[in-house]
Structure formats: structure tokens, C-alpha cells
Amino acid sequence: YLNQIATSFDNVLFERLDFDAKGLNNAHCNANPSKEDLNKLVVVSHSSSCVWDVHDGATIPTTDEPLMEGDAEDYFTGYLNGTVGPFTELNPPINPFTVTPAPTTDPATGASATASGDQSQRGE
């Protein structure tokens, strides 16, 4: 979705992308970040972050590949109410940036046709 966000602006320059995750163990960053802070145990779960900074020579990822992967912990599924299957294997349509058109109603079968049909039955 990063491409869709970027193309929604007339003129934009992304210089840095930060991605943080809690509740993932054995995490690893994809797409060659310029900085990683992985699998730090914070009280009851692991915390990880990946940073892509163009000033440090990184390229902001623009593919559909995950930014980070790891094993979901009980903290993720329990306390954070995350789901492993649907969270990692999303089925289309899941794009929050896609505007779904409002459903259209055929005038011959729509609410007005039903209302006029009801009125004719009342008169009988």
C-alpha cells in the first residue's frame, strides 16, 4: 500500500520508513533496512523495529512483501487480540485505500417500486 499512499500526493519524497512490531519472536526485517533492533524482550513480549532511511543508503521498500516476519507470541494473539491466519494471509479485498462504490438500486426493483406496489395493494 506504500505505492498507493505515495501516489495519492501530487509531490512527495519519502526519506524514512519506520516499522515497529510487538508480540513477534524470531523477527527479521526484509528489504535491507538501514537499521534493525530485533527481538528485544520487553516485560512479557518481544519488540522489534526496522528502519529504512535513504540518508543511510537504504531504499524504501515498495513491493507487497512483508516488512517484517516472525513467530506470533501468546502476547500477540491474547493481549493484543491479533489473529495469526487472517493477519498473515489476508484475502482480497483488504485494501483500506480502495473506495468501494455505493450499491446502486435499479429503479424498477428499488424501494420506490416496492412502495408504489404496497400502495396499490392497500387500495384493493
JSON list of N, CA and C in Angstrom, two decimals, residues 49-85:
[
{"chain": "A", "resi": 49, "resn": "SER", "atom": "N", "xyz": [12.06, -3.50, 15.65]},
{"chain": "A", "resi": 49, "resn": "SER", "atom": "CA", "xyz": [11.83, -2.38, 14.74]},
{"chain": "A", "resi": 49, "resn": "SER", "atom": "C", "xyz": [12.80, -2.46, 13.57]},
{"chain": "A", "resi": 50, "resn": "CYS", "atom": "N", "xyz": [12.33, -1.95, 12.44]},
{"chain": "A", "resi": 50, "resn": "CYS", "atom": "CA", "xyz": [13.13, -1.86, 11.22]},
{"chain": "A", "resi": 50, "resn": "CYS", "atom": "C", "xyz": [13.02, -0.42, 10.72]},
{"chain": "A", "resi": 51, "resn": "VAL", "atom": "N", "xyz": [14.14, 0.12, 10.23]},
{"chain": "A", "resi": 51, "resn": "VAL", "atom": "CA", "xyz": [14.15, 1.49, 9.71]},
{"chain": "A", "resi": 51, "resn": "VAL", "atom": "C", "xyz": [14.83, 1.48, 8.34]},
{"chain": "A", "resi": 52, "resn": "TRP", "atom": "N", "xyz": [14.17, 2.10, 7.38]},
{"chain": "A", "resi": 52, "resn": "TRP", "atom": "CA", "xyz": [14.74, 2.32, 6.06]},
{"chain": "A", "resi": 52, "resn": "TRP", "atom": "C", "xyz": [14.92, 3.82, 5.90]},
{"chain": "A", "resi": 53, "resn": "ASP", "atom": "N", "xyz": [16.16, 4.29, 5.90]},
{"chain": "A", "resi": 53, "resn": "ASP", "atom": "CA", "xyz": [16.47, 5.71, 5.80]},
{"chain": "A", "resi": 53, "resn": "ASP", "atom": "C", "xyz": [17.33, 5.92, 4.56]},
{"chain": "A", "resi": 54, "resn": "VAL", "atom": "N", "xyz": [16.85, 6.74, 3.62]},
{"chain": "A", "resi": 54, "resn": "VAL", "atom": "CA", "xyz": [17.59, 6.94, 2.38]},
{"chain": "A", "resi": 54, "resn": "VAL", "atom": "C", "xyz": [18.92, 7.65, 2.62]},
{"chain": "A", "resi": 55, "resn": "HIS", "atom": "N", "xyz": [19.02, 8.43, 3.71]},
{"chain": "A", "resi": 55, "resn": "HIS", "atom": "CA", "xyz": [20.27, 9.12, 4.03]},
{"chain": "A", "resi": 55, "resn": "HIS", "atom": "C", "xyz": [21.34, 8.14, 4.50]},
{"chain": "A", "resi": 56, "resn": "ASP", "atom": "N", "xyz": [20.92, 6.95, 4.89]},
{"chain": "A", "resi": 56, "resn": "ASP", "atom": "CA", "xyz": [21.86, 5.90, 5.29]},
{"chain": "A", "resi": 56, "resn": "ASP", "atom": "C", "xyz": [22.07, 4.88, 4.18]},
{"chain": "A", "resi": 57, "resn": "GLY", "atom": "N", "xyz": [21.56, 5.18, 2.98]},
{"chain": "A", "resi": 57, "resn": "GLY", "atom": "CA", "xyz": [21.76, 4.31, 1.83]},
{"chain": "A", "resi": 57, "resn": "GLY", "atom": "C", "xyz": [20.68, 3.27, 1.60]},
{"chain": "A", "resi": 58, "resn": "ALA", "atom": "N", "xyz": [19.64, 3.26, 2.41]},
{"chain": "A", "resi": 58, "resn": "ALA", "atom": "CA", "xyz": [18.56, 2.28, 2.23]},
{"chain": "A", "resi": 58, "resn": "ALA", "atom": "C", "xyz": [17.58, 2.74, 1.16]},
{"chain": "A", "resi": 59, "resn": "THR", "atom": "N", "xyz": [16.88, 1.80, 0.58]},
{"chain": "A", "resi": 59, "resn": "THR", "atom": "CA", "xyz": [15.81, 2.09, -0.37]},
{"chain": "A", "resi": 59, "resn": "THR", "atom": "C", "xyz": [14.49, 1.77, 0.31]},
{"chain": "A", "resi": 60, "resn": "ILE", "atom": "N", "xyz": [13.56, 2.70, 0.25]},
{"chain": "A", "resi": 60, "resn": "ILE", "atom": "CA", "xyz": [12.24, 2.47, 0.85]},
{"chain": "A", "resi": 60, "resn": "ILE", "atom": "C", "xyz": [11.57, 1.33, 0.09]},
{"chain": "A", "resi": 61, "resn": "PRO", "atom": "N", "xyz": [11.13, 0.27, 0.80]},
{"chain": "A", "resi": 61, "resn": "PRO", "atom": "CA", "xyz": [10.51, -0.86, 0.10]},
{"chain": "A", "resi": 61, "resn": "PRO", "atom": "C", "xyz": [9.17, -0.47, -0.52]},
{"chain": "A", "resi": 62, "resn": "THR", "atom": "N", "xyz": [8.96, -0.95, -1.74]},
{"chain": "A", "resi": 62, "resn": "THR", "atom": "CA", "xyz": [7.72, -0.62, -2.46]},
{"chain": "A", "resi": 62, "resn": "THR", "atom": "C", "xyz": [7.02, -1.87, -3.01]},
{"chain": "A", "resi": 63, "resn": "THR", "atom": "N", "xyz": [7.43, -3.03, -2.56]},
{"chain": "A", "resi": 63, "resn": "THR", "atom": "CA", "xyz": [6.79, -4.25, -3.04]},
{"chain": "A", "resi": 63, "resn": "THR", "atom": "C", "xyz": [5.70, -4.67, -2.05]},
{"chain": "A", "resi": 64, "resn": "ASP", "atom": "N", "xyz": [5.01, -5.74, -2.37]},
{"chain": "A", "resi": 64, "resn": "ASP", "atom": "CA", "xyz": [3.97, -6.27, -1.49]},
{"chain": "A", "resi": 64, "resn": "ASP", "atom": "C", "xyz": [4.52, -7.26, -0.47]},
{"chain": "A", "resi": 65, "resn": "GLU", "atom": "N", "xyz": [5.83, -7.42, -0.43]},
{"chain": "A", "resi": 65, "resn": "GLU", "atom": "CA", "xyz": [6.44, -8.33, 0.53]},
{"chain": "A", "resi": 65, "resn": "GLU", "atom": "C", "xyz": [6.30, -7.77, 1.94]},
{"chain": "A", "resi": 66, "resn": "PRO", "atom": "N", "xyz": [6.19, -8.64, 2.96]},
{"chain": "A", "resi": 66, "resn": "PRO", "atom": "CA", "xyz": [6.10, -8.14, 4.34]},
{"chain": "A", "resi": 66, "resn": "PRO", "atom": "C", "xyz": [7.36, -7.38, 4.74]},
{"chain": "A", "resi": 67, "resn": "LEU", "atom": "N", "xyz": [7.18, -6.33, 5.52]},
{"chain": "A", "resi": 67, "resn": "LEU", "atom": "CA", "xyz": [8.34, -5.57, 6.01]},
{"chain": "A", "resi": 67, "resn": "LEU", "atom": "C", "xyz": [9.09, -6.34, 7.09]},
{"chain": "A", "resi": 68, "resn": "MET", "atom": "N", "xyz": [8.35, -7.14, 7.88]},
{"chain": "A", "resi": 68, "resn": "MET", "atom": "CA", "xyz": [8.95, -7.91, 8.96]},
{"chain": "A", "resi": 68, "resn": "MET", "atom": "C", "xyz": [8.20, -9.24, 9.07]},
{"chain": "A", "resi": 69, "resn": "GLU", "atom": "N", "xyz": [8.95, -10.27, 9.42]},
{"chain": "A", "resi": 69, "resn": "GLU", "atom": "CA", "xyz": [8.35, -11.58, 9.64]},
{"chain": "A", "resi": 69, "resn": "GLU", "atom": "C", "xyz": [8.87, -12.13, 10.96]},
{"chain": "A", "resi": 70, "resn": "GLY", "atom": "N", "xyz": [8.08, -13.00, 11.59]},
{"chain": "A", "resi": 70, "resn": "GLY", "atom": "CA", "xyz": [8.47, -13.61, 12.84]},
{"chain": "A", "resi": 70, "resn": "GLY", "atom": "C", "xyz": [7.40, -14.56, 13.32]},
{"chain": "A", "resi": 71, "resn": "ASP", "atom": "N", "xyz": [7.59, -15.09, 14.52]},
{"chain": "A", "resi": 71, "resn": "ASP", "atom": "CA", "xyz": [6.63, -16.02, 15.12]},
{"chain": "A", "resi": 71, "resn": "ASP", "atom": "C", "xyz": [5.73, -15.26, 16.09]},
{"chain": "A", "resi": 72, "resn": "ALA", "atom": "N", "xyz": [4.43, -15.37, 15.89]},
{"chain": "A", "resi": 72, "resn": "ALA", "atom": "CA", "xyz": [3.48, -14.69, 16.78]},
{"chain": "A", "resi": 72, "resn": "ALA", "atom": "C", "xyz": [3.54, -15.32, 18.16]},
{"chain": "A", "resi": 73, "resn": "GLU", "atom": "N", "xyz": [3.63, -14.47, 19.18]},
{"chain": "A", "resi": 73, "resn": "GLU", "atom": "CA", "xyz": [3.67, -14.92, 20.57]},
{"chain": "A", "resi": 73, "resn": "GLU", "atom": "C", "xyz": [2.26, -14.92, 21.16]},
{"chain": "A", "resi": 74, "resn": "ASP", "atom": "N", "xyz": [2.11, -15.55, 22.31]},
{"chain": "A", "resi": 74, "resn": "ASP", "atom": "CA", "xyz": [0.84, -15.54, 23.01]},
{"chain": "A", "resi": 74, "resn": "ASP", "atom": "C", "xyz": [0.38, -14.11, 23.31]},
{"chain": "A", "resi": 75, "resn": "TYR", "atom": "N", "xyz": [1.32, -13.21, 23.57]},
{"chain": "A", "resi": 75, "resn": "TYR", "atom": "CA", "xyz": [1.00, -11.81, 23.83]},
{"chain": "A", "resi": 75, "resn": "TYR", "atom": "C", "xyz": [0.29, -11.19, 22.64]},
{"chain": "A", "resi": 76, "resn": "PHE", "atom": "N", "xyz": [0.73, -11.54, 21.44]},
{"chain": "A", "resi": 76, "resn": "PHE", "atom": "CA", "xyz": [0.13, -11.01, 20.21]},
{"chain": "A", "resi": 76, "resn": "PHE", "atom": "C", "xyz": [-1.30, -11.49, 20.04]},
{"chain": "A", "resi": 77, "resn": "THR", "atom": "N", "xyz": [-1.50, -12.79, 20.18]},
{"chain": "A", "resi": 77, "resn": "THR", "atom": "CA", "xyz": [-2.83, -13.34, 19.96]},
{"chain": "A", "resi": 77, "resn": "THR", "atom": "C", "xyz": [-3.75, -13.13, 21.15]},
{"chain": "A", "resi": 78, "resn": "GLY", "atom": "N", "xyz": [-3.21, -13.07, 22.37]},
{"chain": "A", "resi": 78, "resn": "GLY", "atom": "CA", "xyz": [-4.02, -12.91, 23.57]},
{"chain": "A", "resi": 78, "resn": "GLY", "atom": "C", "xyz": [-4.28, -11.46, 23.92]},
{"chain": "A", "resi": 79, "resn": "TYR", "atom": "N", "xyz": [-3.27, -10.79, 24.43]},
{"chain": "A", "resi": 79, "resn": "TYR", "atom": "CA", "xyz": [-3.42, -9.42, 24.92]},
{"chain": "A", "resi": 79, "resn": "TYR", "atom": "C", "xyz": [-3.72, -8.43, 23.79]},
{"chain": "A", "resi": 80, "resn": "LEU", "atom": "N", "xyz": [-3.03, -8.55, 22.67]},
{"chain": "A", "resi": 80, "resn": "LEU", "atom": "CA", "xyz": [-3.24, -7.62, 21.55]},
{"chain": "A", "resi": 80, "resn": "LEU", "atom": "C", "xyz": [-4.40, -8.03, 20.65]},
{"chain": "A", "resi": 81, "resn": "ASN", "atom": "N", "xyz": [-5.00, -9.19, 20.93]},
{"chain": "A", "resi": 81, "resn": "ASN", "atom": "CA", "xyz": [-6.14, -9.71, 20.15]},
{"chain": "A", "resi": 81, "resn": "ASN", "atom": "C", "xyz": [-5.81, -9.87, 18.67]},
{"chain": "A", "resi": 82, "resn": "GLY", "atom": "N", "xyz": [-4.55, -10.19, 18.37]},
{"chain": "A", "resi": 82, "resn": "GLY", "atom": "CA", "xyz": [-4.16, -10.43, 16.99]},
{"chain": "A", "resi": 82, "resn": "GLY", "atom": "C", "xyz": [-4.56, -11.82, 16.55]},
{"chain": "A", "resi": 83, "resn": "THR", "atom": "N", "xyz": [-4.71, -11.99, 15.26]},
{"chain": "A", "resi": 83, "resn": "THR", "atom": "CA", "xyz": [-5.02, -13.32, 14.71]},
{"chain": "A", "resi": 83, "resn": "THR", "atom": "C", "xyz": [-3.90, -13.68, 13.75]},
{"chain": "A", "resi": 84, "resn": "VAL", "atom": "N", "xyz": [-3.44, -14.92, 13.82]},
{"chain": "A", "resi": 84, "resn": "VAL", "atom": "CA", "xyz": [-2.29, -15.33, 13.03]},
{"chain": "A", "resi": 84, "resn": "VAL", "atom": "C", "xyz": [-2.68, -15.61, 11.59]},
{"chain": "A", "resi": 85, "resn": "GLY", "atom": "N", "xyz": [-3.67, -16.45, 11.34]},
{"chain": "A", "resi": 85, "resn": "GLY", "atom": "CA", "xyz": [-4.05, -16.80, 9.97]},
{"chain": "A", "resi": 85, "resn": "GLY", "atom": "C", "xyz": [-4.50, -15.61, 9.16]}
]
